[in-house]
Amino acid sequence: MQNKLIAYALLPLLLGLGCSKKAQELTLETKPAEVPGKTNICIGYYITDGRNPSFKLSDIPSDVDKVIVFGLKYWSLQDTSKLKAGTGMMTSFKSYQDLHDQIRILQQRGIKVLQNVDDDKNWQTSSPGGFSSATAFADSLKSILIDRWGFDGISLDIEHNGTKPNPIPPFPGYEATGYTSWYSSSMAATPEFLDVIRAFTKYFGTTAPNQKELHIASGINVYAWDKIMENFGENFNYVQLQSYDRKLEDIKRMMKYLTSTNKIPANKVVFGAYAEGNRGLKNDIEIAKWNPDEGKKGGMMIYTYNSNIVYADSVKRSVKGL
């Protein structure tokens, strides 16, 4: 999803890190843009807390289409002095140069690498992310994640606590959505909240000029869902549902709601497999192989790939028809 690539050899200087001559000479070829609406893709989440240390980020198999770097926050990538490599959510990496090099390895193999971005209650204020405005927030993410680190996009994890709608609207119901109730820990899509996502679409998503991707990972049962889809459904490259531990009959309801109510094409819809929880593999394989009446689905996302490789590989092979 990227055309113009930055000179990655300069990255360590921007980070204030030393680097070897080999890293300094590291370059990438420009890759062609992905065909819009590619179906049956596999998205793997890689959690950076050091679990399964023998499986590195760069060990993600080549038939995984996209990787979401999860756990590590964008502000740690902005100021690498705040979180020491080998600790916390940088436990998976010996150094920030190590992270940089592993991202480049994946991209050279044709795998797109996106950074997870959590929503936050400050998105409902005039200072989202601690910045002076939504525009300033988006500008900073572009500077950090695109210009400095060369990510292929961002994935918004929309599920966190904030001010709820008042009054809370009636839930559409299981028959319509495949969910039984609102996710009460989520927050309302206030005008300020929507302004943040709108600002992101300047640099990420289907209408951005630089072909950097914009995903959402959430559920139909978060309070903000319908407003986000109404305003930005066209901007998302893929809509990932956290549809963990669900049966195919639930998934069919979710697909119908997304395509009929939210007007999201089936080829953008990606369903979730919970490898980390090590349960529901039989159902996840069935969903991965399923061909919806609404058209070919976008694919499957696996949370988290490095937590359970056997589980993750099984889902990947099923969605890819391998």
Coordinates of C-alpha atoms in Angstrom, one line a residue:
M1 CA 0.0 0.0 0.0
Q2 CA 2.9 2.4 -0.3
N3 CA 4.4 4.1 -3.4
K4 CA 7.0 6.6 -2.2
L5 CA 9.3 5.2 0.4
I6 CA 11.5 7.2 2.6
A7 CA 15.2 6.7 2.8
Y8 CA 15.2 4.1 5.5
A9 CA 18.9 4.4 5.9
L10 CA 18.4 7.7 7.6
L11 CA 16.0 6.3 10.2
P12 CA 18.5 5.5 12.9
L13 CA 19.8 9.0 12.8
L14 CA 16.3 10.3 13.3
L15 CA 15.9 8.0 16.2
G16 CA 19.2 9.1 17.7
L17 CA 20.5 5.5 17.5
G18 CA 23.8 4.2 16.3
C19 CA 23.7 1.7 13.4
S20 CA 26.0 -0.5 11.5
K21 CA 27.1 0.1 7.9
K22 CA 24.8 -2.7 6.8
A23 CA 21.8 -0.9 8.3
Q24 CA 22.9 2.4 6.9
E25 CA 22.9 0.9 3.4
L26 CA 19.5 -0.8 3.8
T27 CA 17.1 0.3 1.1
L28 CA 13.8 -0.9 -0.3
E29 CA 12.4 -1.1 -3.7
T30 CA 9.1 0.6 -4.4
K31 CA 6.3 -2.0 -4.3
P32 CA 3.2 -1.9 -6.4
A33 CA -0.1 -0.9 -4.8
E34 CA -2.3 -3.8 -3.7
V35 CA -5.3 -4.5 -5.8
P36 CA -8.3 -2.9 -4.0
G37 CA -10.7 -5.4 -2.6
K38 CA -8.3 -8.3 -2.3
T39 CA -10.1 -11.2 -0.6
N40 CA -9.3 -14.0 1.7
I41 CA -6.3 -12.2 3.2
C42 CA -4.7 -13.1 6.4
I43 CA -3.8 -10.4 9.0
G44 CA -1.6 -11.4 11.9
Y45 CA -1.3 -9.5 15.1
Y46 CA 2.2 -9.6 16.6
I47 CA 2.3 -8.7 20.3
T48 CA 5.6 -7.2 21.4
D49 CA 5.6 -8.2 25.1
G50 CA 8.2 -10.9 24.5
R51 CA 6.0 -14.0 24.5
N52 CA 7.3 -16.9 22.5
P53 CA 10.7 -15.3 22.2
S54 CA 12.0 -17.8 19.6
F55 CA 9.4 -16.5 17.1
K56 CA 10.5 -13.0 15.9
L57 CA 8.4 -10.5 14.1
S58 CA 10.4 -11.2 11.0
D59 CA 9.4 -14.9 11.3
I60 CA 5.9 -14.2 10.2
P61 CA 5.3 -16.5 7.2
S62 CA 5.2 -15.0 3.8
D63 CA 1.6 -16.0 3.1
V64 CA 0.4 -13.7 5.8
D65 CA -0.6 -10.5 4.0
K66 CA -0.4 -7.9 6.7
V67 CA 1.0 -7.7 10.2
I68 CA -0.3 -5.4 13.0
V69 CA 2.4 -4.4 15.5
F70 CA 0.4 -4.6 18.8
G71 CA 1.3 -3.7 22.3
L72 CA 4.0 -1.2 21.5
K73 CA 2.6 2.4 21.4
Y74 CA 3.2 5.1 18.9
W75 CA 4.6 7.4 21.6
S76 CA 7.4 4.9 22.3
L77 CA 8.3 5.2 18.6
Q78 CA 8.2 9.0 18.9
D79 CA 10.7 9.1 21.7
T80 CA 12.7 5.9 22.0
S81 CA 14.4 7.0 25.2
K82 CA 11.2 6.5 27.2
L83 CA 10.9 2.7 26.9
K84 CA 14.1 0.7 26.9
A85 CA 14.4 -2.1 24.4
G86 CA 14.1 -5.5 25.9
T87 CA 11.6 -4.3 28.5
G88 CA 7.8 -3.9 28.7
M89 CA 6.2 -3.7 25.2
M90 CA 9.7 -3.6 23.7
T91 CA 10.6 -7.0 25.2
S92 CA 10.5 -8.7 21.8
F93 CA 13.3 -6.5 20.4
K94 CA 17.0 -6.1 21.3
S95 CA 17.0 -2.5 20.2
Y96 CA 14.9 0.0 18.2
Q97 CA 17.2 -0.7 15.3
D98 CA 16.3 -4.4 15.6
L99 CA 12.6 -3.5 15.4
H100 CA 13.3 -1.3 12.4
D101 CA 15.2 -4.0 10.6
Q102 CA 12.6 -6.7 11.2
I103 CA 9.9 -4.4 9.8
R104 CA 12.0 -3.9 6.7
I105 CA 12.5 -7.6 6.3
L106 CA 8.8 -8.2 6.3
Q107 CA 8.2 -5.4 3.8
Q108 CA 10.9 -6.7 1.5
R109 CA 9.0 -10.0 1.5
G110 CA 5.8 -8.2 0.4
I111 CA 4.1 -8.2 3.8
K112 CA 2.5 -4.9 4.9
V113 CA 3.2 -3.8 8.4
L114 CA 0.7 -1.6 10.3
Q115 CA 0.9 0.0 13.7
N116 CA -2.0 -0.5 16.1
V117 CA -3.5 2.8 17.5
D118 CA -5.9 2.5 20.5
D119 CA -8.8 4.9 20.9
D120 CA -8.7 6.9 24.1
K121 CA -11.0 9.0 26.2
N122 CA -9.0 12.1 25.2
W123 CA -10.3 11.6 21.7
Q124 CA -13.5 13.0 23.1
T125 CA -11.7 16.3 24.0
S126 CA -10.2 19.2 22.1
S127 CA -6.7 17.8 22.8
P128 CA -6.7 14.2 21.5
G129 CA -3.5 12.3 22.1
G130 CA -2.3 15.3 24.1
F131 CA -2.0 17.4 20.9
S132 CA -3.5 20.8 20.3
S133 CA -6.1 19.5 17.8
A134 CA -7.1 16.4 15.8
T135 CA -5.2 17.8 12.9
A136 CA -2.0 18.1 15.0
F137 CA -2.5 14.6 16.2
A138 CA -2.8 13.2 12.7
D139 CA 0.2 15.3 11.5
S140 CA 2.3 13.8 14.3
L141 CA 1.2 10.2 13.5
K142 CA 2.1 10.8 9.9
S143 CA 5.5 12.1 10.9
I144 CA 6.2 9.3 13.4
L145 CA 4.7 6.3 11.6
I146 CA 5.1 7.1 7.9
D147 CA 8.0 9.5 7.6
R148 CA 10.2 8.1 10.4
W149 CA 9.3 4.5 10.7
G150 CA 7.9 3.7 7.2
F151 CA 4.8 1.7 8.4
D152 CA 2.3 0.8 5.7
G153 CA -0.6 2.2 7.7
I154 CA -2.5 2.1 11.0
S155 CA -5.2 -0.1 12.6
L156 CA -7.6 1.6 15.0
D157 CA -8.5 -0.5 18.1
I158 CA -11.8 0.9 19.0
E159 CA -13.0 -0.5 22.3
H160 CA -11.7 1.6 25.2
N161 CA -13.4 3.4 28.0
G162 CA -14.7 7.0 27.8
T163 CA -17.9 8.9 28.1
K164 CA -20.8 6.8 27.1
P165 CA -23.8 8.0 25.0
N166 CA -26.5 9.7 27.1
P167 CA -29.0 8.3 26.8
I168 CA -27.7 4.9 25.8
P169 CA -29.7 3.8 22.7
P170 CA -31.5 0.5 22.5
F171 CA -29.2 -2.3 21.3
P172 CA -30.2 -3.6 17.8
G173 CA -30.3 -7.2 19.0
Y174 CA -28.7 -10.6 18.3
E175 CA -30.8 -11.4 15.3
A176 CA -29.7 -8.2 13.6
T177 CA -26.0 -8.1 14.7
G178 CA -24.8 -11.4 16.0
Y179 CA -24.1 -9.7 19.3
T180 CA -26.3 -9.8 22.4
S181 CA -25.7 -6.4 24.0
W182 CA -23.6 -3.3 24.0
Y183 CA -19.9 -3.5 25.0
S184 CA -20.3 -1.3 28.0
S185 CA -16.6 -0.4 28.3
S186 CA -16.6 1.4 25.0
M187 CA -17.3 5.1 24.4
A188 CA -19.6 7.3 22.4
A189 CA -18.6 8.7 19.0
T190 CA -18.7 12.4 19.9
P191 CA -18.1 15.1 17.3
E192 CA -14.5 15.4 18.7
F193 CA -14.0 11.6 18.5
L194 CA -15.1 11.6 14.9
D195 CA -12.9 14.6 14.1
V196 CA -9.8 12.4 15.1
I197 CA -10.7 9.7 12.6
R198 CA -11.5 12.3 10.0
A199 CA -8.0 13.8 10.5
F200 CA -6.4 10.4 10.2
T201 CA -8.0 9.9 6.8
K202 CA -5.8 12.7 5.4
Y203 CA -2.8 10.4 5.6
F204 CA -4.3 6.9 6.0
G205 CA -7.0 5.0 4.1
T206 CA -8.6 4.6 0.7
T207 CA -8.8 8.4 0.0
A208 CA -5.3 9.3 1.2
P209 CA -2.8 10.2 -1.6
N210 CA 0.0 8.1 -0.2
Q211 CA -1.7 4.6 -0.3
K212 CA -1.1 4.0 3.4
E213 CA -3.8 1.8 4.9
L214 CA -6.4 2.5 7.5
H215 CA -8.1 -0.4 9.3
I216 CA -10.5 -0.6 12.2
A217 CA -10.6 -3.5 14.7
S218 CA -13.7 -3.5 16.9
G219 CA -17.2 -4.9 17.2
I220 CA -20.7 -4.0 16.1
N221 CA -21.5 -3.8 19.8
V222 CA -19.3 -0.7 20.6
Y223 CA -21.3 2.5 21.0
A224 CA -19.4 4.3 18.3
W225 CA -19.7 1.6 15.6
D226 CA -22.6 2.9 13.5
K227 CA -21.4 6.5 13.4
I228 CA -17.9 5.4 12.5
M229 CA -19.2 3.3 9.7
E230 CA -21.6 6.0 8.5
N231 CA -18.9 8.6 8.3
F232 CA -15.8 6.6 7.4
G233 CA -16.8 3.2 6.1
E234 CA -15.5 4.1 2.6
N235 CA -12.1 5.2 4.1
F236 CA -11.2 1.9 5.7
N237 CA -9.2 -0.6 3.6
Y238 CA -10.4 -3.4 5.8
V239 CA -13.0 -3.6 8.7
Q240 CA -11.8 -6.2 11.2
L241 CA -14.4 -7.6 13.6
Q242 CA -13.2 -8.9 17.0
S243 CA -15.6 -11.8 16.5
Y244 CA -13.7 -14.2 18.8
D245 CA -15.2 -17.5 20.0
R246 CA -18.2 -17.3 17.7
K247 CA -20.0 -19.8 15.6
L248 CA -20.7 -19.4 11.9
E249 CA -24.4 -18.6 12.5
D250 CA -23.2 -15.5 14.5
I251 CA -20.8 -14.5 11.8
K252 CA -23.4 -14.7 9.1
R253 CA -25.5 -12.2 11.1
M254 CA -22.5 -9.9 11.5
M255 CA -21.8 -10.0 7.8
K256 CA -25.4 -9.2 6.9
Y257 CA -25.4 -6.2 9.3
L258 CA -22.2 -4.9 7.9
T259 CA -23.2 -5.2 4.3
S260 CA -26.9 -4.2 4.6
T261 CA -27.0 -1.7 7.4
N262 CA -23.4 -0.3 7.4
K263 CA -23.1 -0.6 3.6
I264 CA -19.6 -2.2 3.9
P265 CA -18.6 -4.4 0.9
A266 CA -18.1 -8.0 1.9
N267 CA -14.5 -7.9 0.5
K268 CA -13.6 -5.4 3.2
V269 CA -14.9 -7.5 6.1
V270 CA -12.3 -9.5 8.1
F271 CA -13.3 -11.8 11.0
G272 CA -11.3 -12.5 14.1
A273 CA -9.6 -15.7 15.3
Y274 CA -8.5 -15.9 18.9
A275 CA -5.2 -17.8 18.8
E276 CA -4.1 -16.3 22.1
G277 CA -7.0 -17.8 23.9
N278 CA -6.4 -21.2 22.3
R279 CA -10.0 -22.0 22.0
G280 CA -12.5 -22.1 19.1
L281 CA -10.1 -23.4 16.4
K282 CA -12.8 -25.7 14.9
N283 CA -15.2 -22.7 14.5
D284 CA -12.4 -20.4 13.3
I285 CA -11.4 -22.9 10.5
E286 CA -15.0 -23.2 9.4
I287 CA -15.4 -19.4 9.3
A288 CA -12.1 -19.1 7.4
K289 CA -13.3 -21.5 4.8
W290 CA -16.8 -20.0 4.5
N291 CA -17.9 -18.2 1.4
P292 CA -20.6 -15.7 2.3
D293 CA -23.7 -15.2 0.2
E294 CA -22.9 -11.4 0.2
G295 CA -19.7 -12.1 -1.8
K296 CA -16.1 -13.1 -0.9
K297 CA -15.1 -11.9 2.5
G298 CA -12.0 -9.8 3.1
G299 CA -10.4 -12.6 5.2
M300 CA -9.4 -13.4 8.7
M301 CA -7.3 -11.7 11.3
I302 CA -5.5 -13.7 14.0
Y303 CA -4.9 -12.3 17.5
T304 CA -2.1 -12.9 18.4
Y305 CA -0.1 -14.8 15.8
N306 CA 3.0 -15.3 18.0
S307 CA 1.0 -16.6 21.0
N308 CA 0.0 -19.8 19.3
I309 CA 1.7 -20.6 16.0
V310 CA 0.0 -23.9 15.4
Y311 CA -3.4 -22.4 15.9
A312 CA -2.5 -19.3 13.8
D313 CA -1.1 -21.4 10.9
S314 CA -4.2 -23.5 10.8
V315 CA -6.5 -20.5 10.4
K316 CA -4.1 -19.0 7.8
R317 CA -4.1 -22.1 5.7
S318 CA -7.8 -22.3 5.9
V319 CA -8.5 -18.8 4.7
K320 CA -5.9 -18.9 2.0
G321 CA -7.1 -22.3 0.7
L322 CA -3.7 -23.9 1.3

